[in-house]
mmCIF file of C-alpha atoms in Angstrom:
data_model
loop_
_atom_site.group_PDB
_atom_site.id
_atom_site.type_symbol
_atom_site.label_atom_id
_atom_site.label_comp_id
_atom_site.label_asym_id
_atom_site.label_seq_id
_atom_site.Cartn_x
_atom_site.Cartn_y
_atom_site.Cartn_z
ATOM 1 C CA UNK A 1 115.248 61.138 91.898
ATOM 2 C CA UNK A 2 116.211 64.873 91.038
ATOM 3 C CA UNK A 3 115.329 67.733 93.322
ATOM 4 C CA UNK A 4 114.814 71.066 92.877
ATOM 5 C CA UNK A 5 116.393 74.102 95.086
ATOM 6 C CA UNK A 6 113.232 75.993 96.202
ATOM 7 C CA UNK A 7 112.416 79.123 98.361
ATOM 8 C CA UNK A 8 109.678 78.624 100.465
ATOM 9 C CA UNK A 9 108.023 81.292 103.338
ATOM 10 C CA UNK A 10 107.030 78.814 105.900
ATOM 11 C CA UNK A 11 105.174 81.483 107.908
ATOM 12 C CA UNK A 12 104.711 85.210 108.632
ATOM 13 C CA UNK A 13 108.354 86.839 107.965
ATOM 14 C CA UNK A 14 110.123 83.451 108.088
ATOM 15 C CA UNK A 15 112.107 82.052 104.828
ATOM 16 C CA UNK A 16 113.359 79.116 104.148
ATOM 17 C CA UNK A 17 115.788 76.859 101.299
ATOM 18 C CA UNK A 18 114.288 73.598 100.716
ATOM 19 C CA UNK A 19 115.340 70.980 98.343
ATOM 20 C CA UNK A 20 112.495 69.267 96.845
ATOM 21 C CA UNK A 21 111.706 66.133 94.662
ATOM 22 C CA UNK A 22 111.149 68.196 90.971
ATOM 23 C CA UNK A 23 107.351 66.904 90.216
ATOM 24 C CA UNK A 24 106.886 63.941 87.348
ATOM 25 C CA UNK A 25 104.869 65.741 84.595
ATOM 26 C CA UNK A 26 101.185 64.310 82.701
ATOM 27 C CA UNK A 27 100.845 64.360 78.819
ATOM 28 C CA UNK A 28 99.040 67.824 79.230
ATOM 29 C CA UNK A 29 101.543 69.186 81.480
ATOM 30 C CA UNK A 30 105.252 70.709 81.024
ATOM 31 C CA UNK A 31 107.965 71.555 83.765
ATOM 32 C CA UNK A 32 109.835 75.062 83.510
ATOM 33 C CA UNK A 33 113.262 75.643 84.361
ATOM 34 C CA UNK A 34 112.779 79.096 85.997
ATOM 35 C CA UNK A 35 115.725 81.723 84.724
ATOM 36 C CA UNK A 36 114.559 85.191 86.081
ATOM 37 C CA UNK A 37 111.987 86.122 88.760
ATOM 38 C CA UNK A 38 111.338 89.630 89.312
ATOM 39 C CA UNK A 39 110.683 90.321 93.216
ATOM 40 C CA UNK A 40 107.802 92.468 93.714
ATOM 41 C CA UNK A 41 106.100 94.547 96.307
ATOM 42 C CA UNK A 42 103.366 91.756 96.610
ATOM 43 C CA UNK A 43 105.934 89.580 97.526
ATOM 44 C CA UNK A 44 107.048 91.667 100.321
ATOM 45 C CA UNK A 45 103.251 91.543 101.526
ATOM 46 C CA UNK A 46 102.961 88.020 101.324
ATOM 47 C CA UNK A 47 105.794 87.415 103.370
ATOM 48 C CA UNK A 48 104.296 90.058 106.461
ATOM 49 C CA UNK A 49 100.930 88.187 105.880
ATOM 50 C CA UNK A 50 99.080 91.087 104.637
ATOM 51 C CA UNK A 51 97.340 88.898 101.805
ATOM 52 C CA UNK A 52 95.589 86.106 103.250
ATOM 53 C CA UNK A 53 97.760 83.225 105.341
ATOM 54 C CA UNK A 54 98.663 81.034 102.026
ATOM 55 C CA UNK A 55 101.604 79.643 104.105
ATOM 56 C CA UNK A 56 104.093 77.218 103.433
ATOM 57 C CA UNK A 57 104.434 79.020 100.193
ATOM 58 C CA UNK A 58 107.088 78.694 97.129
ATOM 59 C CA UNK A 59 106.303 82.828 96.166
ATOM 60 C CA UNK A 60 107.225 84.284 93.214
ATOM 61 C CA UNK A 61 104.591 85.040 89.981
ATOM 62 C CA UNK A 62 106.908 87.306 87.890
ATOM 63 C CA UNK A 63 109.122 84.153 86.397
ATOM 64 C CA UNK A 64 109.999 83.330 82.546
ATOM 65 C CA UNK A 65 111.939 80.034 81.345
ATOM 66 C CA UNK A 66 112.663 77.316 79.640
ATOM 67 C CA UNK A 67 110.500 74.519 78.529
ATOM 68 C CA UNK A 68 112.692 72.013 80.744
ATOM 69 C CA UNK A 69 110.092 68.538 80.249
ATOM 70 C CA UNK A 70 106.756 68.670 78.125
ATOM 71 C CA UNK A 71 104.270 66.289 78.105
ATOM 72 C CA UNK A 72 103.001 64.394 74.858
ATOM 73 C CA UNK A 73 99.750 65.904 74.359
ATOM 74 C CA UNK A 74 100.961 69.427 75.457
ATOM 75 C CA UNK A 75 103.351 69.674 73.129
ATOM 76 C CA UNK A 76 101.223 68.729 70.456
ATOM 77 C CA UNK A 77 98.866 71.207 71.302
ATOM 78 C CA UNK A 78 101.154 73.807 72.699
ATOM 79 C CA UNK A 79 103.382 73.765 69.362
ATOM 80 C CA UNK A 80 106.489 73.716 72.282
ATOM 81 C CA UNK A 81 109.388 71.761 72.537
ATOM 82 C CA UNK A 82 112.394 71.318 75.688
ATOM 83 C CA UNK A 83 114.334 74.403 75.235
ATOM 84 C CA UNK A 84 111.850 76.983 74.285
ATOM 85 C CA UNK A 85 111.728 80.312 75.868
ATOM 86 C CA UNK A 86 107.924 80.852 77.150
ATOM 87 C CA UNK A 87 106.103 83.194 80.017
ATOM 88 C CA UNK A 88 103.651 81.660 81.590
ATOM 89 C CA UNK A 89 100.506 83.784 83.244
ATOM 90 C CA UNK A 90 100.297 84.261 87.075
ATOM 91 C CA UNK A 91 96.949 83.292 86.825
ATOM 92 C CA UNK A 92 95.819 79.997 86.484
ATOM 93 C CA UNK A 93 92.079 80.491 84.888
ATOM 94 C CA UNK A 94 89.517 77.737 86.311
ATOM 95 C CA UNK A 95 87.901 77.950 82.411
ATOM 96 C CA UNK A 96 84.855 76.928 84.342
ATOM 97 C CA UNK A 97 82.986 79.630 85.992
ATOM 98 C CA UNK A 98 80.723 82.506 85.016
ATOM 99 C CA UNK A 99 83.777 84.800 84.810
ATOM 100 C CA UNK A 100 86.729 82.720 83.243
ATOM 101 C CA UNK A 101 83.407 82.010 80.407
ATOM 102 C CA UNK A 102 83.076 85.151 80.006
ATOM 103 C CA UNK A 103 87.205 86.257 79.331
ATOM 104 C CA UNK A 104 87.571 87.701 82.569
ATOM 105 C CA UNK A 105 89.738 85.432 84.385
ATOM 106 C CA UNK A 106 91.415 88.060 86.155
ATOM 107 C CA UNK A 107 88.695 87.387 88.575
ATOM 108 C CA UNK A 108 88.226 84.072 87.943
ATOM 109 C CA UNK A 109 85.717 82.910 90.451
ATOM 110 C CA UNK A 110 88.214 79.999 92.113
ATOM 111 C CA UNK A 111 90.560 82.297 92.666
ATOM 112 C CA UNK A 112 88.146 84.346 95.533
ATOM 113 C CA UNK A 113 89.833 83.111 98.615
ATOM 114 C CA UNK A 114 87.712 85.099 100.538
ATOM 115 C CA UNK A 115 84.444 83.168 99.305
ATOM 116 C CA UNK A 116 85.254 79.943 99.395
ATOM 117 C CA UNK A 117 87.456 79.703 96.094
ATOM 118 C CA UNK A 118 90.743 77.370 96.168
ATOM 119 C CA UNK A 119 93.262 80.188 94.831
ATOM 120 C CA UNK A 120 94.523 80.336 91.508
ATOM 121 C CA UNK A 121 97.567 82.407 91.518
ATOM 122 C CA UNK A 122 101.024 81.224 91.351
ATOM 123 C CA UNK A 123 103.376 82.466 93.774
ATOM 124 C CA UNK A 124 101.127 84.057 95.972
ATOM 125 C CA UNK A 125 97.781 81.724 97.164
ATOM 126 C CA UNK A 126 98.189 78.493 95.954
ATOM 127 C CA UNK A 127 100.441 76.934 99.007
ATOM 128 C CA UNK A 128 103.097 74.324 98.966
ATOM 129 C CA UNK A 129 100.820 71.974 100.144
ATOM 130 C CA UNK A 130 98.827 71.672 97.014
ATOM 131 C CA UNK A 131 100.405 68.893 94.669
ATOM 132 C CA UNK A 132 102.590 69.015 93.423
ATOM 133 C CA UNK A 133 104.172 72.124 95.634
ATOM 134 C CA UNK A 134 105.805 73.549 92.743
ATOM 135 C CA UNK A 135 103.773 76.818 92.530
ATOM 136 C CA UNK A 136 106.005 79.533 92.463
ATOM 137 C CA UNK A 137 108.838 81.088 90.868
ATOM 138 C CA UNK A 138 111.314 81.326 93.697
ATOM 139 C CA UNK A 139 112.322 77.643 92.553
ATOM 140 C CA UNK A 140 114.764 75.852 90.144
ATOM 141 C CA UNK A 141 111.656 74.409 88.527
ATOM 142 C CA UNK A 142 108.026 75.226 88.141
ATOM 143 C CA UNK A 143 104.963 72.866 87.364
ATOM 144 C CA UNK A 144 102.823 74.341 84.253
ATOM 145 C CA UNK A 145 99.279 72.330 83.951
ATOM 146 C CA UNK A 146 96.964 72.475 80.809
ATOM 147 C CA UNK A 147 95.015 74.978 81.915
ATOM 148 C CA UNK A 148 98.297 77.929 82.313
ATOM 149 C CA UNK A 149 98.100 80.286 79.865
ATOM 150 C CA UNK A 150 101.543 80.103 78.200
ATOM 151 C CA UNK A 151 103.077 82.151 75.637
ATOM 152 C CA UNK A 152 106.298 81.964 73.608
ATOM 153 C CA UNK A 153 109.101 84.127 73.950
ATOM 154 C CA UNK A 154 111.625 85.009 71.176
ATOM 155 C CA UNK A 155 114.835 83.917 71.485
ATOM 156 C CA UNK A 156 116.321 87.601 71.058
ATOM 157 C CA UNK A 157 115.051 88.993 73.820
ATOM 158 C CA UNK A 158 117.163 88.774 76.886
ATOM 159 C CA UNK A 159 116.321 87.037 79.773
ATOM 160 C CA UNK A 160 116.397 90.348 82.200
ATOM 161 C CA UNK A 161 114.019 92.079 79.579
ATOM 162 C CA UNK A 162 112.150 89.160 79.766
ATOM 163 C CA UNK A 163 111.826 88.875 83.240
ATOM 164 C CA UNK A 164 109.286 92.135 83.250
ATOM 165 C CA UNK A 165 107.024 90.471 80.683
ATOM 166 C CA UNK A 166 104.110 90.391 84.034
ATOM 167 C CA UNK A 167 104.524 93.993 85.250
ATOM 168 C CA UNK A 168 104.817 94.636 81.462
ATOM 169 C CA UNK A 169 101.478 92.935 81.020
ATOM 170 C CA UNK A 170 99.869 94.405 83.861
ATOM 171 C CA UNK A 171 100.692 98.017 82.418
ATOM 172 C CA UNK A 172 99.183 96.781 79.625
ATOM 173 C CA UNK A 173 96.122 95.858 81.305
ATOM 174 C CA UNK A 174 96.297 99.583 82.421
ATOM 175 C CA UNK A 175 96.315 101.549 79.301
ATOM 176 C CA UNK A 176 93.811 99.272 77.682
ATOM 177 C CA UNK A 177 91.351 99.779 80.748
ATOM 178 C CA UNK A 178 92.068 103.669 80.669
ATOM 179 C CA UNK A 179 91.302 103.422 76.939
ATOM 180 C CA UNK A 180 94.038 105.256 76.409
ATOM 181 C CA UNK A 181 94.102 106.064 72.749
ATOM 182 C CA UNK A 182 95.592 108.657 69.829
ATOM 183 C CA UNK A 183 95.701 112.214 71.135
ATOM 184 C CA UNK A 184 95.069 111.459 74.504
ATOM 185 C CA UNK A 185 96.772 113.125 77.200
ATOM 186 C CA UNK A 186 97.786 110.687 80.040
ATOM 187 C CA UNK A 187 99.266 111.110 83.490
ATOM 188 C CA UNK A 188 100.836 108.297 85.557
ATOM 189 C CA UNK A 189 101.429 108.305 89.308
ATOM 190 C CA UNK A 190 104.346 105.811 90.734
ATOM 191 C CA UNK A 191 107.500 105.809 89.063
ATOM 192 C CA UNK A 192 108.371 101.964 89.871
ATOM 193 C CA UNK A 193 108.904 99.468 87.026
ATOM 194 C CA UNK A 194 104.961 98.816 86.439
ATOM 195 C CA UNK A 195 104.720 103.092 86.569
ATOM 196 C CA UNK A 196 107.684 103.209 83.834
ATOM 197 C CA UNK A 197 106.188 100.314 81.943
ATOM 198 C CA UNK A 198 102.664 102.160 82.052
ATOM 199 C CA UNK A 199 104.241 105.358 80.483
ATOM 200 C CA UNK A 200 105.307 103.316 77.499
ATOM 201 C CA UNK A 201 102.507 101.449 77.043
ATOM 202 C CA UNK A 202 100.809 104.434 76.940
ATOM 203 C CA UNK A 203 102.858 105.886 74.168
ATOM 204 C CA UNK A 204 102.767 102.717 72.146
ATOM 205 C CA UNK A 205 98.795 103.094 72.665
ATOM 206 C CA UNK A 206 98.857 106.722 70.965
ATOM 207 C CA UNK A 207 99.079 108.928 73.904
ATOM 208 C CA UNK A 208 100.053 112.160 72.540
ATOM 209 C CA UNK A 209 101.543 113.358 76.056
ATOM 210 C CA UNK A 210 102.719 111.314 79.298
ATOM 211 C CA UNK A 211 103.248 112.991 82.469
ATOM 212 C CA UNK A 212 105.033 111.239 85.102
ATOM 213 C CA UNK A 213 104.242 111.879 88.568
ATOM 214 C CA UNK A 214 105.934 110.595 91.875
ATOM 215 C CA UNK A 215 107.804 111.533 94.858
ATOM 216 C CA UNK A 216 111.523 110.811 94.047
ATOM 217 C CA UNK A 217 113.262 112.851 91.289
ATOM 218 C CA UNK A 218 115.729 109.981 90.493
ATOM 219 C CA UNK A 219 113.135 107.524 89.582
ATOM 220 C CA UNK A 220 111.133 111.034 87.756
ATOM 221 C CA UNK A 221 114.231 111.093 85.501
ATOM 222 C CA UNK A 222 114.325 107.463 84.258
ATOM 223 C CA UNK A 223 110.806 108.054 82.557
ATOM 224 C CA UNK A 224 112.742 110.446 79.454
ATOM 225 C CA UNK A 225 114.128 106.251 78.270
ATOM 226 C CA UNK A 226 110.212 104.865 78.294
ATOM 227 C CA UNK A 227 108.107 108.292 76.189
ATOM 228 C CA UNK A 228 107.352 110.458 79.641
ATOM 229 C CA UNK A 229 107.164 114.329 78.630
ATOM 230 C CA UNK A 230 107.034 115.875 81.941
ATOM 231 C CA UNK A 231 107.438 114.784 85.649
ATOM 232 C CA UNK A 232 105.850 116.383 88.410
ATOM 233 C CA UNK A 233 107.436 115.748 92.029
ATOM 234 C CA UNK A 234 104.211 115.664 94.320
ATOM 235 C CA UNK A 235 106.599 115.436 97.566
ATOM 236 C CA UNK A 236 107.784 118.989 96.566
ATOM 237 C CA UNK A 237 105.350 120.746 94.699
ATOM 238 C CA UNK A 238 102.857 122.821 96.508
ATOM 239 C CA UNK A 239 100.178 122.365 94.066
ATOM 240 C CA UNK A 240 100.836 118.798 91.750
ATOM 241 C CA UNK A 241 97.371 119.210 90.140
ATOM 242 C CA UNK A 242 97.968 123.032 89.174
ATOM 243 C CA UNK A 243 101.502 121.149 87.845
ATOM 244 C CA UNK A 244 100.228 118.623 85.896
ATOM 245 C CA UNK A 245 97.683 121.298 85.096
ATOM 246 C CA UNK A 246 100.250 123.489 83.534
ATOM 247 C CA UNK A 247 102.694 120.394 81.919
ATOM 248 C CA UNK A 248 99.563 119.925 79.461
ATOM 249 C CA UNK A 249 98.609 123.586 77.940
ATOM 250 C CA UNK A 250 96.720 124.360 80.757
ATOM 251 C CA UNK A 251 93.995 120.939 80.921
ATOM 252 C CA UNK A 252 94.270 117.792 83.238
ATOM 253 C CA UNK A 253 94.855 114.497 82.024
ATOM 254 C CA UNK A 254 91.913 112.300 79.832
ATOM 255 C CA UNK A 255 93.243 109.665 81.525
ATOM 256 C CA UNK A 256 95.192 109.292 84.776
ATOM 257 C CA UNK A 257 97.322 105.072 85.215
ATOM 258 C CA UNK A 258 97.862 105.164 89.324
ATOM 259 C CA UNK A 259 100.810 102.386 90.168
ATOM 260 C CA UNK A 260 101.548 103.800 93.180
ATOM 261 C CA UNK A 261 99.671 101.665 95.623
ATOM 262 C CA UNK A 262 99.374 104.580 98.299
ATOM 263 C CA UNK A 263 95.787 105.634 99.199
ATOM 264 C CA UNK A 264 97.027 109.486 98.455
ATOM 265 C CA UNK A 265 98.249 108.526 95.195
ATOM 266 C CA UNK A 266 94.913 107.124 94.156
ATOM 267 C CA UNK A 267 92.839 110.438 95.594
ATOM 268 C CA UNK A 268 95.331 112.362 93.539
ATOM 269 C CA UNK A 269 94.911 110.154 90.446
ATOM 270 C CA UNK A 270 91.086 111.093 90.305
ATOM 271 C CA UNK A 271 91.968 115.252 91.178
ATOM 272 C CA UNK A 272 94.313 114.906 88.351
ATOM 273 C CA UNK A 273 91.365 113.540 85.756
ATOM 274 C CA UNK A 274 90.016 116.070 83.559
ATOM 275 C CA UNK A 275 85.772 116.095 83.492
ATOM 276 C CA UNK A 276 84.991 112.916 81.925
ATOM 277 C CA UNK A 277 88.051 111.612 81.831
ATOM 278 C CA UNK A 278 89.336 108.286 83.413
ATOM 279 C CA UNK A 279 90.911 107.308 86.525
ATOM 280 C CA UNK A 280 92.776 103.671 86.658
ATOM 281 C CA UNK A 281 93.423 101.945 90.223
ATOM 282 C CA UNK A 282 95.972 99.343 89.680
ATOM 283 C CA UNK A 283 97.964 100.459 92.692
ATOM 284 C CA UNK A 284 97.483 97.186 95.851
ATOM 285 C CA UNK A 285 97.953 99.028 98.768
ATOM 286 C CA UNK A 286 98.850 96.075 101.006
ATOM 287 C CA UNK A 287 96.236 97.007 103.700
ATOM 288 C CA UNK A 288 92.961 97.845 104.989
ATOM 289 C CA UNK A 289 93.979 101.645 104.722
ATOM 290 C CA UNK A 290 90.467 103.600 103.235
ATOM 291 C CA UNK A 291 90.694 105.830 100.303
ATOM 292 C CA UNK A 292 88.520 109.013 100.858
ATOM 293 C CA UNK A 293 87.017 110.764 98.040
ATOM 294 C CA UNK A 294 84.629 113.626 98.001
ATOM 295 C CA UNK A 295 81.954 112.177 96.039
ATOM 296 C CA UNK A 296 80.529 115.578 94.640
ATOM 297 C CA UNK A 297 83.793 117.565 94.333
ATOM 298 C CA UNK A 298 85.977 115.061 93.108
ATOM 299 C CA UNK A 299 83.887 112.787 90.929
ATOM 300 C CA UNK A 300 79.883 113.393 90.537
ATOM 301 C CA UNK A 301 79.971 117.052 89.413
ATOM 302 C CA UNK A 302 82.966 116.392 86.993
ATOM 303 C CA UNK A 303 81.339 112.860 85.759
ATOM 304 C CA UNK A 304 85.087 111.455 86.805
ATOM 305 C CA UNK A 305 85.148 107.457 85.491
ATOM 306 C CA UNK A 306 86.936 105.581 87.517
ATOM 307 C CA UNK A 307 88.021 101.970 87.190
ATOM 308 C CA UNK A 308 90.522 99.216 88.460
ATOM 309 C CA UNK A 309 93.165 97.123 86.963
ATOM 310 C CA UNK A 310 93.610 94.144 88.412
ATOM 311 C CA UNK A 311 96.190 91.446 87.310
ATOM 312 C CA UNK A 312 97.538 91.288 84.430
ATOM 313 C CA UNK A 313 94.873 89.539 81.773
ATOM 314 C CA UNK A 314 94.695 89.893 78.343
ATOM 315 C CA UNK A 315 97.961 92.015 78.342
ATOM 316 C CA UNK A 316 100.746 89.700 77.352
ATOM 317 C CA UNK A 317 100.183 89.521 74.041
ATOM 318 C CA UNK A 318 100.812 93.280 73.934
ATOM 319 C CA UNK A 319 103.347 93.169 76.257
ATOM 320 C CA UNK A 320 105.629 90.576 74.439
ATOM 321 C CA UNK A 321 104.796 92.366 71.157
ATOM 322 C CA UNK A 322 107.046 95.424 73.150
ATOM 323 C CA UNK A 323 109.401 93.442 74.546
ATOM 324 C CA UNK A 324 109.879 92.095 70.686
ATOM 325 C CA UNK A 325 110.585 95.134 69.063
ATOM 326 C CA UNK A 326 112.566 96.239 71.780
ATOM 327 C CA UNK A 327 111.777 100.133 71.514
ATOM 328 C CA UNK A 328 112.728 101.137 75.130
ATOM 329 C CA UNK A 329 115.664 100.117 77.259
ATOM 330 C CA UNK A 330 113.650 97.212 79.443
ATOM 331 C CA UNK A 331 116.863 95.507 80.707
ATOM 332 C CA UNK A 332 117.936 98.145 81.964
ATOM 333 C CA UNK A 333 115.024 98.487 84.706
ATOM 334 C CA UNK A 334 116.722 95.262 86.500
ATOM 335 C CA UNK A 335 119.089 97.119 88.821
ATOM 336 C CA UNK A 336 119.578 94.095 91.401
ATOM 337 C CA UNK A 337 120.277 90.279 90.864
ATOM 338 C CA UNK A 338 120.552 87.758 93.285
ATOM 339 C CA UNK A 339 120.795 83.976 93.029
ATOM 340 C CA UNK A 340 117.653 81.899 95.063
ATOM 341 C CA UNK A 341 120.525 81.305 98.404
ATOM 342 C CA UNK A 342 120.628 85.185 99.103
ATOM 343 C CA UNK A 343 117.068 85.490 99.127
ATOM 344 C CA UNK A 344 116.739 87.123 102.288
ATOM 345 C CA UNK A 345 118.891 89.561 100.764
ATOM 346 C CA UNK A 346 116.935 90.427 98.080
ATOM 347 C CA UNK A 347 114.049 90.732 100.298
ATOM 348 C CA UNK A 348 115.582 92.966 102.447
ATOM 349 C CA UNK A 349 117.237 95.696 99.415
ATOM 350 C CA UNK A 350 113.125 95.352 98.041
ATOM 351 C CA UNK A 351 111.494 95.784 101.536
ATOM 352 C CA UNK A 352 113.870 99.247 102.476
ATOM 353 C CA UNK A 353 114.572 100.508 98.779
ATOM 354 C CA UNK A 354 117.992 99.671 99.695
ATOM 355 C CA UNK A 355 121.010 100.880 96.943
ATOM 356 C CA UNK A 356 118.700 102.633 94.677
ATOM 357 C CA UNK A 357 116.984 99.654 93.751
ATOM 358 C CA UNK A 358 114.800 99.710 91.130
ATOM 359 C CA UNK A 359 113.624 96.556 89.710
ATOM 360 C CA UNK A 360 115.484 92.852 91.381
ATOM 361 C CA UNK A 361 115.317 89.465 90.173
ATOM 362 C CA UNK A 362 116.408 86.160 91.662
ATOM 363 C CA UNK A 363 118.307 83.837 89.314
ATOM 364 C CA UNK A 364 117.765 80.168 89.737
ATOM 365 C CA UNK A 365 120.035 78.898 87.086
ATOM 366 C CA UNK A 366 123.333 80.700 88.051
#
């Protein structure tokens, strides 16, 4: 019997390597050999036991691969064979309820751990426990049933690229919830990879001008590679709406992308919304921290729109399509790679923003 190196959080800020029997697959099923991971800040949140207590957990739902075993029928029907390159959706869709009927699987009815649902996301509430324990992307392996949404990945794009195909998506998911379309002017708050990610999507959408705003001029400066025209630094300007203000001719933004996941950031993204413009939430802040709005001020008597983004649904077609013709320098986002033994590591540079890390990835397969 093979096993499969694995990381699993066993409880609340406790991380351990397991070696695990690597699950036997069904005809419908298919077993991915996991080559990149990203490490994300929901990760980190998980592991403090902000989000729920899903533990022992294998974490990870930012993975790509290869097809490593397929079963009969799911090849047939997937058109895949061992050795292709595929990403395959955080979000395993019940195809059941009222929701996942309706498209919108992003809040797929199963997944609502809160009411009674069974959780549906890899790598972050679907626990260890639940055959066959291969649930997340901190692992050699990965089990993929018939109902994951999997998509195929070409060959020429590198695996680091690759590897930001889900905060890709979920930027995505942004743009095409702000509507974002040609002429528009757009402002993003949070320049992290999803932040970066959301500036180009933007462009690619038809925005005629992308503002970038943030508190940390090094990360400002990295949006000139992914279409941003201006950056405003809201730790150091005295007035960031009167900024962004002035960066578009003297108008705020139609629509304003907030990545941040900071309860200021998302009271700024709806100041920073023009009248009738649109703000996006897509920003988890990690706790029960309220968000304060003045309901008259800052939205009523300007007729403000403002939605959330949640997950990354329906945007990895459009994100592969980027990744595919390669127009911005995605690779380059992965600052920090670590293989699945120096986990704790990784955790640790992601947790502090330790050595100017941007974007890091664990690496099963090296």
């Amino acid at each position: 019997m093979t096993t499969s190196k694995q990381v699993v959080f066993t409880a609340r800020d406790r991380i351990e390597i397991q070696h695990n029997p690597t699950p036997e697959i069904g005809p419908e099923d298919l077993l991915l050999r996991v080559h990149r991971v990203g490490i994300c800040a929901t990760d980190v949140h998980v592991l403090e036991g902000y989000i729920g207590d899903p533990f022992p957990l294998v974490p990870g739902h930012e993975f790509v691969g290869e097809v490593a075993e397929i079963g009969e029928r799911a090849a047939r029907v997937r058109g895949l064979a061992p050795g292709d390159r595929v990403a395959v959706e955080m979000l395993l869709p019940c195809g059941t309820c009222e929701w996942c009927r309706r498209g919108e699987y992003n809040v797929c009815a199963e997944d609502d751990v809160v009411h009674g649902g069974s959780g549906r996301q890899y790598g972050i509430n679907m626990g260890q426990a639940r055959e066959p324990g291969f649930w997340g992307g901190y692992s050699e392996h990965l089990f993929v049933p018939g109902s994951a949404i999997v998509h195929r990945l070409d060959e020429r794009v590198e695996w680091d690229a690759a590897a930001l195909v889900e905060p890709l998506s979920v930027a995505c998911r942004c743009v095409k919830r702000g509507r974002v379309t040609l002429g528009d002017d757009v402002a993003v708050i949070g320049p992290g990879p999803v932040g970066l990610l959301a500036a180009a999507a933007a462009k690619e959408a038809g925005a005629r001008r992308v503002v970038l705003v943030g508190t940390r001029d090094v990360r400002l400066a990295l949006g000139a590679d992914f279409g941003v025209d201006g950056t405003v630094n809201s730790r150091t300007s005295e007035d960031p709406v009167g900024e962004l203000r002035e960066a578009l001719g003297g108008r705020l933004a139609d629509v304003v992308i907030e990545t941040a996941g900071v309860a200021d950031a998302q009271v700024q993204a709806v100041r920073m919304t023009r009248r009738g413009g649109r703000a996006v939430l897509a920003g988890a802040l990690g706790s029960q921290a309220p968000v304060t709005f003045l309901q008259d001020e800052d939205i009523l008597l300007r007729d403000v729109e403002i939605v959330a983004s949640f997950l990354s649904a329906g945007g990895y077609e459009s994100a592969i399509s980027m990744l595919e013709h390669g127009s911005y320098p995605f690779a380059e986002l992965v600052t920090h790679r670590f293989p699945l033994d120096r986990v704790a590591d990784a955790m640790d540079v992601v947790r502090h923003k330790k050595d100017g890390v941007l974007k890091a990835v664990l690496t099963p397969q090296l």
